[in-house]
Amino acid sequence: MNAFEAEKLKQSVQGILSKSTSPRQRLIILKEYYSALISNAPKLVLHAYIQEFINIFIVALKKFEVFYFKPQLTKDIIDLLRKLKQFNNDELIIGEFENQINNLRQRLADLESVLDGKEPQFPFEKKVFFPLLERDINIQQNFLFGTLETLTIFIRNNKEKDEFIIVPSTEVIDEFLLNQVKISWQISVNYIRKRFPRVNKYHKVVIHFDHRWGNYTGSSLGAALTVSFIEELITFYNLSYVISINRNIALTGGFDESGVIKKLHEIIIDKKLEIIFYSFIKVFVVPEENKIYTQNKLEEFKQKYPNRDLKIIGVTDLDDLLDRRNLFDIKKQNPIIRTTKFAKKNWVVTSLILIILLLSGYFYEFNFDDNPAMLAINGNNILIENSRGKVLWSKKIEIDPQFAAAILKETAKIIKINSDKKNLVLISRLLQSELKNPKEYGSIFCFNYLGKELWHYQLKDTVKSYGENLEPLYECQLIDTISYGGKNLLVAWAVNDPSFSSAIFTLDLKTGKRVGTTFWNPGHISDAIITSIPGYHDMIVFGGSNNGYAKGVIGGIRLSELSGYAPSTHYYTFLGMKPANLAFYILIPKTDYLKHFNVLRTNAIYYGSIKNSEREGKIVFDDIEKDSREASLIYKLDYNLKDISIVVDSRFRIERDSLVAHGILNPPYTDTPQYCKLLEDHVLYWNGKKFVKKEKLK
């Protein structure tokens, strides 16, 4: 692909993006764009065009849901993100890619678990779900994507006529949709009137599509709409009984005016079944006339995933639907609860809700989107923003602003584990002024989308070495979140403020409780990532220092073996635990430059610098040789965990070469093969018993 072809491709993509507001369509379009560039364009062309749509791509990624698509699509996106990281120098974008890779991997594990027949290990809404199809913007009759949608209904009395407000909607509401709304409403009102004659003649009804995917059309949501109307009418009139839908159920099919659920076209059923199959739904309710066809198609899907637990149920009309006790529960309402509901009914609150729902478009998205989506730093304030960059709330953290970008990823994370699609926020390094109890300083805090604390965790372990007792006064930092062993976990590290110990441990994200065992390092950890390299899945790569040897250290330990302690000299060896089963543990030598200035007792791995460069097949990290990142060396450890190469930072080269030129330090000059080889020869590797040079490492 030459520059002319790349420009033509870019303009074509621009044209398609200008027509589409769908994040799913945009994601697929840009996936194909970047894949074509990476596969076919030379490096010069690639670098010229790779940044073109990167921000649009990131926004689309944040809105992408792994469920409802074949797992291979997500795997392809993860692979693409790994490749894109290699062509980007912006730390914020690289960090965003890393966050998205981890999020996608976690949700992919959830999907694959469901496809294997296991119960979903994540919460989700107990609402009426219905599959929603999205058309190709270029081919009107071709359905590309799909998702599950839910409804929220608001009802109040009206004087002159029934009035329906659909959010979101265009100025002209789809004729088929509006007609189905009216039919479903009449069926619902008739159902209620048979049981409660004093139903008002007219109502104002707000139909709010919870996820606001786009402009809604068609009539196949009729069954879900009718059930939602009935549920809300029962609540509105505070009737003596309640209807509740069981979990893991989705409905499709529209009603005709006689109350019969209409047959759907086979093309529509095919695509809707695909959405349901790759979701958490366990029961799919279809029109009776579509049941046999849908059941046969399900068997085709199950050829690849035979353990997928999904049942097809066919229904003919509303009574047939509601009479099935495996789908709905109908029972009397507790009289005390019923009375309490009546007392709490407040038209002012309802009116305010309606006013908010009636606001649509950009103003709604900007002002009423309260879901945390992005993080930013302003001074020592960490800003929690929605997807359009509006600040939702903020917290003050203890941070040097000049290093904010480098350590943001270990200070705060946005996570998604709730069924209501509201994200949670993890934050460490909170200032004491932000704490209710100053003794909680150094904890990890989990906040809900409104900024309310859900839980916090403080490391309080007391450990001993041959040299001293290490009392608990730890500052915790975030490494990453991961789905492991059927749980959503946070992997974190903590450093002991008054002394040398540091630990890597895991927390249950739902409860904030410690789970599993703990790994201890005899020196402060300053950075860590979770990654995979050939032969090692879900490995924690960490860097920092080893106080016993007064050297920087880079190490790796698998999540499944997170326990024990790293080796050190006698004084710094931990008591009462076994040595860790480390994948690797390497001592990085101090330079003559560091020894000359004598500012640091030991060199160390720079925080925020560890990266897995899949393009190079290496673990890359920075070794600090002064009291800041002003002078450092870049180390590259091959995936074989033995071969190391060194890149000399320009500031380090200038300063050290000046000292060599003045006779203060001995030759060779810095950015030469001889100097790099000199350092490489002093790298020491732990072989399970002692530290050895590379040539003696088996």
XYZ file of C-alpha atoms in Angstrom:
698
model
C 0.000 0.000 0.000
C 1.599 3.271 -1.105
C 0.802 6.778 0.180
C -1.767 7.370 -2.580
C -3.658 4.189 -1.669
C -3.476 5.025 2.045
C -4.896 8.497 1.412
C -7.715 7.011 -0.658
C -8.492 4.545 2.149
C -8.458 7.368 4.714
C -10.907 9.478 2.710
C -13.202 6.487 2.229
C -13.215 5.827 5.981
C -13.850 9.522 6.690
C -16.918 9.391 4.458
C -18.328 6.331 6.214
C -17.640 7.736 9.681
C -19.425 10.976 8.792
C -22.602 8.976 8.113
C -22.485 6.800 11.208
C -22.902 7.686 14.877
C -22.942 4.041 15.952
C -19.915 3.215 18.149
C -20.074 -0.428 17.036
C -20.032 0.448 13.359
C -17.232 2.943 13.921
C -15.208 0.362 15.818
C -15.513 -2.248 13.055
C -14.747 0.313 10.334
C -11.620 1.533 12.136
C -10.562 -2.018 12.986
C -10.514 -2.793 9.268
C -8.733 0.506 8.526
C -5.912 -0.088 11.003
C -5.604 -3.775 10.106
C -5.199 -2.846 6.435
C -2.518 -0.264 7.253
C -0.538 -2.574 9.522
C -0.723 -5.473 7.065
C 0.031 -3.601 3.846
C 1.611 -0.181 4.429
C 5.353 0.445 4.743
C 6.490 1.984 8.039
C 6.768 5.523 6.671
C 3.185 5.476 5.364
C 1.967 3.666 8.459
C 3.328 6.305 10.833
C 1.786 9.055 8.696
C -1.748 7.619 8.829
C -1.968 5.659 12.050
C -2.897 8.646 14.241
C -5.673 9.828 11.917
C -8.688 8.400 13.767
C -7.103 7.259 17.030
C -9.343 9.306 19.359
C -12.525 8.161 17.572
C -11.232 4.597 17.855
C -10.646 4.927 21.621
C -14.141 6.354 22.207
C -15.669 3.482 20.209
C -13.594 0.975 22.185
C -14.910 2.319 25.477
C -18.478 1.735 24.323
C -17.857 -1.723 22.889
C -19.501 -4.666 24.646
C -17.836 -8.044 24.114
C -21.108 -9.897 24.550
C -23.447 -10.249 21.517
C -20.483 -10.834 19.171
C -18.483 -13.935 18.304
C -15.412 -14.245 20.568
C -13.075 -14.086 17.565
C -13.975 -10.434 16.966
C -12.790 -9.482 20.440
C -9.612 -11.526 20.016
C -8.907 -9.708 16.755
C -9.429 -6.319 18.432
C -7.076 -7.246 21.290
C -4.449 -8.344 18.771
C -4.876 -5.076 16.868
C -4.488 -2.990 20.052
C -1.252 -4.783 20.878
C 0.097 -3.953 17.436
C -1.071 -0.316 17.597
C 0.769 0.165 20.904
C 4.031 -0.433 19.091
C 3.432 2.477 16.718
C 2.493 5.038 19.366
C 4.691 7.155 21.597
C 1.922 8.897 23.549
C 1.929 7.429 27.074
C -1.709 8.318 27.666
C -2.818 6.533 24.496
C -0.618 3.536 25.274
C -2.088 3.441 28.780
C -5.593 3.641 27.345
C -4.836 0.749 24.979
C -3.520 -1.296 27.907
C -6.665 -0.573 29.934
C -8.876 -1.580 27.029
C -6.902 -4.783 26.419
C -7.392 -5.784 30.032
C -11.081 -4.850 30.004
C -11.657 -6.823 26.806
C -9.804 -9.848 28.124
C -11.877 -9.816 31.298
C -15.208 -9.575 29.472
C -14.070 -12.178 26.921
C -13.415 -14.597 29.789
C -16.961 -13.911 31.039
C -18.431 -14.628 27.601
C -16.428 -17.808 27.092
C -17.537 -19.009 30.530
C -21.209 -18.596 29.534
C -20.585 -20.345 26.207
C -19.124 -23.236 28.201
C -22.427 -23.612 30.029
C -21.432 -21.964 33.306
C -23.564 -19.573 35.305
C -22.714 -15.897 34.739
C -20.356 -14.702 37.478
C -21.325 -11.068 37.039
C -24.513 -9.224 38.042
C -26.983 -7.875 35.491
C -30.318 -6.091 35.466
C -33.514 -7.935 36.332
C -35.435 -6.355 33.484
C -37.194 -7.325 30.297
C -34.472 -7.778 27.667
C -35.075 -7.725 23.937
C -32.588 -8.137 21.058
C -31.979 -5.042 18.988
C -30.600 -5.070 15.441
C -28.544 -2.365 13.804
C -28.582 -1.868 10.053
C -25.577 -1.426 7.816
C -25.455 2.282 6.945
C -24.619 1.402 3.334
C -27.001 -1.517 2.731
C -30.450 -0.861 4.152
C -31.548 -4.495 4.383
C -28.309 -5.862 5.815
C -28.103 -6.219 9.609
C -24.536 -6.067 10.845
C -24.694 -5.724 14.607
C -26.945 -6.364 17.519
C -27.241 -5.919 21.255
C -29.669 -6.378 24.120
C -31.776 -3.449 25.220
C -34.030 -2.757 28.201
C -36.756 -0.229 28.875
C -37.681 2.139 31.672
C -41.299 3.310 31.642
C -42.709 6.392 33.390
C -46.486 6.933 33.565
C -48.703 9.753 34.768
C -52.320 10.744 34.192
C -53.261 12.908 31.195
C -56.476 14.824 30.509
C -57.328 14.742 26.811
C -55.490 11.854 25.114
C -52.836 9.204 25.456
C -49.458 10.796 24.815
C -46.265 8.816 24.137
C -42.781 10.247 24.501
C -39.912 8.090 23.217
C -36.347 8.778 24.386
C -34.221 8.864 22.310
C -36.054 9.656 19.088
C -35.892 11.858 16.028
C -38.465 14.518 15.206
C -40.374 11.966 13.110
C -40.823 8.701 15.034
C -40.765 5.492 13.001
C -44.318 4.621 11.914
C -44.006 0.899 12.752
C -42.549 1.642 16.177
C -45.248 4.181 17.070
C -47.999 1.849 15.880
C -46.587 -0.977 18.011
C -46.367 1.352 21.033
C -50.075 2.140 20.695
C -51.060 -1.521 20.242
C -48.907 -2.697 23.171
C -50.283 0.097 25.351
C -53.890 -0.791 24.596
C -53.271 -4.497 25.271
C -51.595 -3.584 28.579
C -54.383 -1.215 29.683
C -57.042 -3.808 28.814
C -55.161 -6.413 30.856
C -55.046 -4.082 33.893
C -58.686 -2.928 33.533
C -59.910 -6.506 33.861
C -58.343 -6.549 37.319
C -58.668 -2.873 38.312
C -61.615 -1.069 36.649
C -60.681 2.411 37.905
C -57.844 2.866 35.429
C -57.718 6.429 34.105
C -58.885 7.020 30.544
C -55.731 8.809 29.367
C -52.049 8.727 30.330
C -48.768 10.380 29.473
C -46.173 7.641 28.940
C -42.409 8.089 28.683
C -40.638 5.153 27.028
C -36.955 5.400 27.811
C -34.554 3.078 26.006
C -31.958 2.570 28.719
C -28.835 2.347 26.581
C -29.734 4.931 23.940
C -28.116 2.979 21.092
C -29.643 5.156 18.354
C -32.928 5.769 16.560
C -35.300 2.886 17.192
C -37.534 1.397 14.475
C -39.736 -1.639 13.897
C -42.338 -3.546 15.865
C -40.540 -6.654 17.162
C -40.059 -5.116 20.615
C -43.842 -5.370 21.158
C -43.777 -8.294 23.627
C -41.073 -6.683 25.793
C -42.836 -3.317 25.597
C -46.176 -4.810 26.684
C -44.663 -6.570 29.703
C -42.859 -3.358 30.692
C -46.111 -1.364 30.397
C -47.963 -3.860 32.597
C -45.209 -3.850 35.241
C -45.262 -0.043 35.438
C -49.088 0.210 35.399
C -49.242 -2.162 38.371
C -46.752 0.066 40.187
C -48.500 3.288 39.114
C -51.886 2.135 40.417
C -50.306 0.333 43.374
C -52.304 -2.845 42.746
C -52.591 -5.692 45.188
C -50.372 -8.008 43.131
C -47.061 -7.710 41.294
C -45.595 -9.293 38.171
C -41.879 -9.906 38.087
C -39.841 -11.392 35.273
C -37.315 -14.096 36.055
C -33.661 -13.487 35.288
C -31.846 -14.367 32.050
C -34.892 -13.990 29.768
C -35.203 -12.117 26.477
C -38.357 -11.592 24.383
C -38.923 -10.781 20.720
C -42.024 -10.394 18.586
C -44.667 -7.721 18.042
C -48.425 -7.868 18.723
C -51.104 -7.395 16.121
C -54.333 -5.583 17.040
C -56.012 -8.837 18.043
C -53.295 -9.532 20.622
C -51.478 -12.295 18.718
C -47.677 -12.277 18.626
C -46.666 -11.975 14.974
C -44.208 -14.236 13.172
C -40.801 -12.714 12.370
C -38.888 -13.074 9.119
C -36.258 -15.829 9.254
C -33.442 -13.365 8.444
C -34.414 -11.359 11.535
C -34.682 -14.450 13.735
C -31.251 -15.670 12.562
C -29.526 -12.463 13.627
C -31.456 -12.113 16.879
C -30.633 -15.681 17.861
C -26.954 -14.930 17.231
C -27.145 -11.955 19.613
C -28.865 -14.053 22.270
C -26.462 -16.986 21.836
C -23.448 -14.747 22.557
C -25.117 -13.162 25.593
C -25.849 -14.226 29.184
C -29.509 -14.975 28.354
C -30.715 -18.518 29.177
C -34.302 -18.362 27.841
C -35.265 -16.808 24.498
C -39.009 -16.256 23.975
C -40.069 -16.109 20.314
C -43.390 -16.169 18.430
C -44.816 -19.712 18.377
C -44.595 -19.805 14.580
C -40.832 -19.200 14.780
C -40.133 -21.776 17.493
C -39.199 -24.835 15.398
C -37.047 -22.828 12.995
C -35.270 -21.073 15.891
C -34.684 -24.357 17.700
C -33.083 -25.852 14.581
C -30.828 -22.798 14.161
C -29.838 -23.078 17.825
C -28.558 -26.613 17.199
C -26.339 -25.219 14.441
C -24.864 -22.647 16.829
C -24.286 -25.315 19.476
C -22.086 -27.364 17.180
C -19.178 -25.120 18.171
C -20.339 -24.508 21.763
C -22.291 -27.645 22.752
C -22.440 -26.699 26.450
C -24.176 -23.338 25.896
C -27.284 -23.359 28.141
C -30.076 -21.732 26.117
C -33.753 -22.689 25.791
C -36.249 -21.563 23.140
C -39.878 -20.975 24.168
C -42.654 -20.167 21.704
C -45.715 -18.109 22.742
C -48.888 -17.114 20.911
C -50.348 -14.171 22.864
C -50.106 -12.184 26.114
C -51.975 -14.705 28.266
C -49.776 -17.504 26.960
C -46.727 -15.405 27.830
C -47.758 -14.345 31.350
C -49.165 -17.754 32.303
C -45.743 -19.383 32.077
C -44.389 -19.521 35.621
C -40.892 -20.336 34.402
C -40.893 -16.824 32.880
C -42.974 -14.689 35.245
C -44.024 -14.642 38.878
C -47.438 -13.189 39.703
C -48.128 -12.867 43.420
C -49.916 -10.719 45.960
C -48.091 -7.655 47.202
C -47.335 -7.295 50.893
C -50.055 -4.913 52.240
C -47.548 -2.976 54.352
C -45.269 -2.410 51.347
C -48.277 -1.419 49.261
C -49.353 1.188 51.825
C -45.816 2.548 52.084
C -45.622 2.965 48.316
C -48.858 4.904 48.296
C -47.587 7.249 50.999
C -44.357 7.915 49.101
C -46.002 8.761 45.787
C -44.834 12.231 44.864
C -45.757 13.996 41.657
C -42.911 16.530 41.990
C -40.242 13.829 41.750
C -42.019 12.225 38.799
C -42.206 15.562 36.986
C -38.507 16.179 37.484
C -37.674 12.743 36.103
C -39.853 13.407 33.069
C -38.202 16.757 32.426
C -34.781 15.118 32.497
C -35.871 12.321 30.190
C -37.389 14.767 27.700
C -34.050 16.444 27.197
C -32.248 14.635 24.404
C -29.287 14.917 22.080
C -25.933 16.346 23.010
C -27.230 18.332 26.004
C -28.597 15.155 27.556
C -25.450 13.176 26.839
C -23.174 15.876 28.177
C -25.041 16.873 31.314
C -26.861 13.736 32.379
C -24.334 11.065 31.540
C -23.137 10.310 35.070
C -21.137 7.203 34.205
C -17.355 7.504 34.811
C -15.511 6.876 31.561
C -12.191 8.754 31.655
C -9.559 9.965 34.105
C -7.503 13.145 34.027
C -5.006 14.930 36.296
C -5.107 18.626 37.120
C -2.445 19.516 39.663
C -3.006 17.046 42.479
C -6.674 16.595 41.578
C -7.720 13.412 39.833
C -10.760 14.199 37.694
C -13.410 11.577 36.983
C -15.092 12.411 33.662
C -17.927 11.028 31.565
C -17.452 9.923 27.965
C -17.743 13.531 26.720
C -15.134 14.883 29.114
C -17.510 16.484 31.622
C -16.056 16.325 35.150
C -18.395 14.282 37.353
C -16.387 14.544 40.578
C -12.803 14.685 41.751
C -10.464 13.622 44.549
C -7.181 15.064 45.783
C -4.249 12.701 45.603
C -0.660 12.818 46.763
C 1.330 13.127 43.574
C 4.133 15.150 42.040
C 2.354 16.827 39.076
C 5.409 16.494 36.803
C 5.160 12.701 37.062
C 1.357 12.522 36.949
C 1.019 10.985 33.489
C 3.585 8.299 34.240
C 1.899 7.023 37.400
C -1.765 7.683 36.630
C -2.317 4.029 35.715
C -1.194 2.867 39.162
C -3.155 5.559 40.991
C -6.670 5.240 39.545
C -8.686 2.873 37.365
C -12.234 2.763 36.041
C -13.746 -0.695 36.271
C -17.013 -2.255 35.144
C -18.464 -5.083 37.232
C -22.006 -3.862 37.965
C -25.172 -4.940 36.167
C -26.482 -1.379 35.836
C -23.592 -0.514 33.487
C -22.421 2.122 35.959
C -18.657 2.002 36.293
C -16.742 2.006 39.559
C -13.547 3.939 40.280
C -10.492 2.677 42.155
C -8.152 5.297 43.636
C -4.990 5.087 45.732
C -2.729 7.879 47.037
C -5.656 9.871 48.480
C -4.555 12.877 50.540
C -5.306 12.691 54.243
C -7.590 15.713 53.843
C -9.856 13.500 51.686
C -10.148 10.830 54.375
C -12.743 10.520 57.107
C -10.163 8.716 59.205
C -6.486 9.763 58.813
C -5.468 6.227 59.803
C -6.847 5.013 56.453
C -3.978 6.760 54.678
C -2.301 4.495 52.123
C -5.473 2.489 51.427
C -7.095 1.578 48.134
C -10.579 3.048 47.817
C -13.444 1.893 45.616
C -16.089 4.511 44.740
C -19.388 4.129 42.914
C -20.269 6.276 39.904
C -21.442 9.112 42.204
C -18.177 9.197 44.150
C -19.570 7.407 47.213
C -17.135 5.055 48.928
C -18.111 1.381 48.614
C -15.099 -0.128 50.341
C -11.468 0.518 51.141
C -8.561 -1.792 51.852
C -5.458 -1.127 53.934
C -2.524 -3.555 54.101
C -1.857 -4.304 57.784
C 0.488 -7.293 57.628
C 3.379 -7.505 60.056
C 6.327 -9.491 58.706
C 9.795 -10.194 60.035
C 13.239 -10.431 58.519
C 16.426 -11.535 60.196
C 17.261 -7.874 60.638
C 14.025 -6.281 61.901
C 10.294 -6.479 62.488
C 8.431 -4.682 59.704
C 5.417 -2.951 61.229
C 2.423 -2.062 59.014
C 2.540 1.389 57.522
C 2.006 0.679 53.835
C 1.035 2.718 50.790
C -0.919 0.699 48.241
C -0.797 1.083 44.455
C -2.855 -0.458 41.660
C -1.413 -2.898 39.148
C -4.429 -4.098 37.175
C -7.766 -5.884 37.280
C -8.234 -9.407 35.980
C -10.871 -12.139 35.852
C -9.300 -15.135 37.552
C -10.653 -18.219 39.284
C -14.248 -17.147 38.731
C -13.718 -13.769 40.414
C -12.981 -10.231 39.311
C -9.743 -9.341 41.062
C -7.603 -6.295 41.642
C -3.882 -7.018 41.712
C -2.026 -4.390 43.757
C 1.262 -3.717 45.450
C 2.200 -1.931 48.667
C 5.426 -0.452 49.994
C 6.407 -0.020 53.622
C 7.001 3.694 54.301
C 9.481 3.453 57.197
C 11.373 0.383 55.978
C 12.196 -1.829 52.975
C 9.422 -4.410 52.541
C 6.915 -4.442 49.708
C 4.134 -6.845 48.767
C 1.988 -7.889 45.804
C -1.496 -9.151 46.673
C -5.033 -9.507 45.279
C -8.449 -8.158 46.321
C -11.968 -9.232 45.383
C -13.336 -6.239 43.425
C -16.880 -6.738 44.695
C -16.046 -6.806 48.383
C -12.589 -5.305 48.725
C -11.533 -8.380 50.715
C -8.060 -9.883 50.444
C -7.952 -13.187 48.554
C -5.134 -15.615 47.863
C -1.563 -15.446 49.102
C 1.032 -12.664 49.003
C 4.449 -12.168 47.443
C 7.095 -10.157 49.342
C 10.079 -8.278 47.922
C 13.056 -7.095 50.061
C 13.019 -3.591 48.614
C 10.438 -1.164 47.307
C 8.473 -2.059 44.193
C 8.042 0.962 41.919
C 6.141 -0.435 38.931
C 4.305 -3.571 37.826
C 2.113 -4.848 35.003
C 0.128 -8.011 34.282
C 1.006 -9.447 30.898
C 1.572 -12.660 28.985
C 4.693 -13.771 27.166
C 5.417 -17.099 25.478
C 5.313 -19.820 28.125
C 3.878 -17.569 30.824
C 0.203 -16.602 30.998
C -1.013 -13.844 33.343
C 2.427 -13.044 34.673
C 3.082 -10.127 36.983
C 6.234 -8.312 35.882
C 7.475 -6.002 38.633
C 10.414 -3.683 39.073
C 12.039 -1.769 41.896
C 15.054 -2.420 44.067
C 16.596 -5.065 46.298
C 17.938 -3.532 49.510
C 20.193 -6.462 50.352
C 22.155 -6.147 47.129
C 21.575 -2.383 46.784
C 20.632 -2.824 43.153
C 17.674 -2.347 40.890
C 15.618 -5.444 40.159
C 13.235 -6.665 37.478
C 11.235 -9.793 38.251
C 8.291 -11.896 37.183
C 5.903 -14.201 39.015
C 2.794 -15.961 37.732
C -0.507 -14.974 39.297
C -1.165 -18.626 40.164
C 2.067 -18.724 42.201
C 1.806 -15.370 43.952
C 3.362 -16.237 47.304
C 6.675 -16.402 49.182
C 9.594 -13.995 49.110
C 12.298 -12.876 46.691
C 15.956 -13.649 47.527
C 18.241 -11.225 49.346
C 21.093 -11.102 51.833
C 20.678 -12.502 55.355
C 19.533 -9.265 57.044
C 16.769 -8.692 54.462
C 15.514 -12.297 54.187
C 11.920 -12.754 55.366
C 11.079 -15.260 58.088
C 8.155 -17.665 58.336
C 7.545 -18.130 54.621
C 8.929 -20.089 51.681
C 11.001 -18.711 48.807
C 8.857 -17.619 45.881
C 8.665 -19.658 42.681
C 9.797 -16.820 40.435
C 9.636 -16.928 36.660
C 12.700 -14.666 36.710
C 14.470 -12.264 39.064
C 17.321 -10.130 37.737
C 19.650 -7.668 39.489
C 20.443 -4.555 37.425
C 23.934 -3.156 38.153
C 24.664 0.348 39.436
C 26.685 2.498 37.067
C 29.837 4.460 37.769
C 27.736 7.568 37.093
C 25.350 6.753 39.966
C 28.237 5.909 42.301
C 29.937 9.208 41.464
C 26.940 11.355 42.462
C 26.132 9.133 45.461
C 22.587 10.574 45.590
C 20.807 7.217 45.606
C 21.741 4.209 47.711
C 20.573 2.008 44.890
C 19.354 2.298 41.344
C 15.733 1.301 40.719
C 13.189 0.709 37.976
C 11.375 3.922 37.109
C 7.661 3.952 37.956
C 5.362 3.624 34.989
C 8.152 2.461 32.668
C 7.616 -1.322 32.417
C 6.069 -2.328 29.098
C 5.623 -5.524 27.131
C 6.822 -4.739 23.607
C 5.311 -7.572 21.594
C 6.659 -6.075 18.389
C 10.207 -6.541 19.693
C 9.436 -9.615 21.781
C 10.893 -7.918 24.849
C 10.067 -6.587 28.319
C 11.187 -2.933 28.316
C 11.889 -0.797 31.415
C 13.851 2.271 32.539
C 16.595 2.123 35.162
C 16.995 5.375 37.125
C 20.611 6.497 37.480
C 19.986 9.734 39.329
C 17.281 11.191 41.596
C 14.758 11.583 38.751
C 14.162 10.384 35.188
C 16.605 13.023 33.938
C 19.280 10.383 33.448
C 18.355 6.776 32.849
C 19.089 3.665 30.855
C 16.498 1.721 28.912
C 16.796 -2.035 29.377
C 15.205 -4.571 27.027
C 14.806 -8.125 28.309
C 14.156 -10.756 25.637
C 11.213 -13.162 26.022
C 13.777 -15.907 26.705
C 14.327 -14.028 30.025
C 18.102 -14.046 29.552
C 19.257 -11.768 26.752
C 19.414 -8.079 27.640
C 20.135 -5.073 25.437
C 20.574 -1.470 26.583
C 19.544 1.834 25.029
C 21.329 4.893 26.445
C 19.135 7.881 27.280
C 20.494 11.079 25.665
C 20.625 13.027 28.969
C 22.551 10.193 30.614
C 24.962 10.043 27.660
C 25.652 13.793 27.688
C 26.265 13.967 31.437
C 28.385 10.821 31.699
C 30.425 11.604 28.568
C 31.228 15.014 30.065
C 32.561 13.308 33.186
C 34.621 10.896 31.052
C 36.008 13.776 28.970
C 37.142 15.561 32.162
C 38.826 12.417 33.470
C 36.383 12.036 36.368
C 34.985 8.736 35.105
C 36.882 6.090 33.187
C 36.268 5.293 29.500
C 34.652 3.927 27.427
C 32.273 6.635 26.346
C 28.640 5.984 27.113
C 26.715 5.329 23.909
C 29.132 2.685 22.663
C 28.873 -1.106 22.373
C 31.782 -1.397 24.809
C 30.007 0.482 27.612
C 26.696 -1.327 27.113
C 28.543 -4.670 27.074
C 30.283 -3.682 30.324
C 26.905 -3.174 32.022
C 25.352 -6.284 30.484
C 28.208 -8.396 31.871
C 27.320 -7.251 35.404
C 23.647 -8.244 35.194
C 22.943 -11.129 37.590
C 20.183 -13.761 37.273
C 18.574 -15.801 40.048
C 18.744 -19.496 39.117
C 16.661 -20.722 42.056
C 19.614 -21.080 44.382
C 21.952 -18.146 43.785
C 22.668 -15.197 41.483
C 24.794 -16.014 38.445
C 25.911 -14.373 35.220
C 24.034 -15.102 31.996
C 26.557 -17.593 30.668
C 26.040 -19.763 33.771
C 22.269 -19.581 33.623
C 20.695 -22.816 32.408
